[in-house]
C-alpha positions in Angstrom: 0.0 0.0 0.0 1.4 3.4 -1.0 1.8 6.3 1.4 -1.0 8.2 -0.3 -3.3 5.2 0.1 -2.4 4.9 3.8 -3.3 8.6 4.3 -6.6 8.0 2.5 -7.4 5.1 4.8 -6.7 7.1 7.9 -8.9 10.0 6.7 -11.7 7.7 5.6 -11.5 5.9 9.0 -11.9 9.3 10.7 -14.8 10.1 8.5 -16.4 6.8 9.3 -16.1 7.5 13.0 -17.5 11.0 12.5 -14.3 12.7 13.7 -14.0 14.7 10.5 -16.6 15.9 8.0 -16.7 14.6 4.4 -15.9 18.1 3.2 -12.8 18.4 5.5 -11.7 14.9 4.6 -12.0 15.6 0.9 -9.9 18.7 1.3 -7.2 16.8 3.2 -6.7 14.1 0.6 -7.2 16.7 -2.2 -10.2 15.1 -4.0 -13.8 16.4 -4.6 -16.5 15.8 -2.1 -18.3 13.6 -4.6 -15.2 11.4 -5.1 -14.7 11.3 -1.3 -18.2 9.9 -0.9 -17.3 7.2 -3.5 -14.1 6.3 -1.7 -16.0 6.2 1.6 -18.6 3.8 0.1 -15.8 1.5 -1.1 -14.1 1.7 2.3 -17.2 0.7 4.1 -17.7 -2.4 1.8 -14.1 -3.6 1.5 -12.1 -1.8 4.2 -8.6 -0.9 3.1 -8.6 -3.3 0.2 -11.3 -1.1 -1.5 -8.9 1.9 -1.5 -6.0 0.3 -3.3 -5.9 1.2 -6.9 -7.0 -1.5 -9.3 -4.3 -0.3 -11.8 -1.3 -1.1 -9.7 1.1 -3.8 -11.0 -0.4 -3.6 -14.5 1.5 -2.5 -17.5 0.4 0.4 -19.7 -1.7 -0.2 -22.7 0.6 2.0 -24.7 3.7 0.2 -23.7 6.0 -0.9 -26.5 6.5 -4.7 -26.3 10.0 -6.0 -25.6 11.8 -7.2 -28.7 13.1 -10.7 -28.6 16.5 -11.4 -30.1 17.1 -14.6 -31.9 20.4 -16.3 -31.0 21.6 -18.8 -33.6 
């Protein structure tokens, strides 16, 4: 889990416990209030696993494939 994802988890946990408002939490992790509500919904369903990006450990679609060399 990246540092930014850890920070998101902490802020979302605080929002879940009503220690911080959704507006203040969104400002702290620099996302819109609407996106914060989406993150909070995913956090409630899957806990920290819902916050981890689904694109991590995947190669880019625009990546140039590695060329294979033929050794005689």
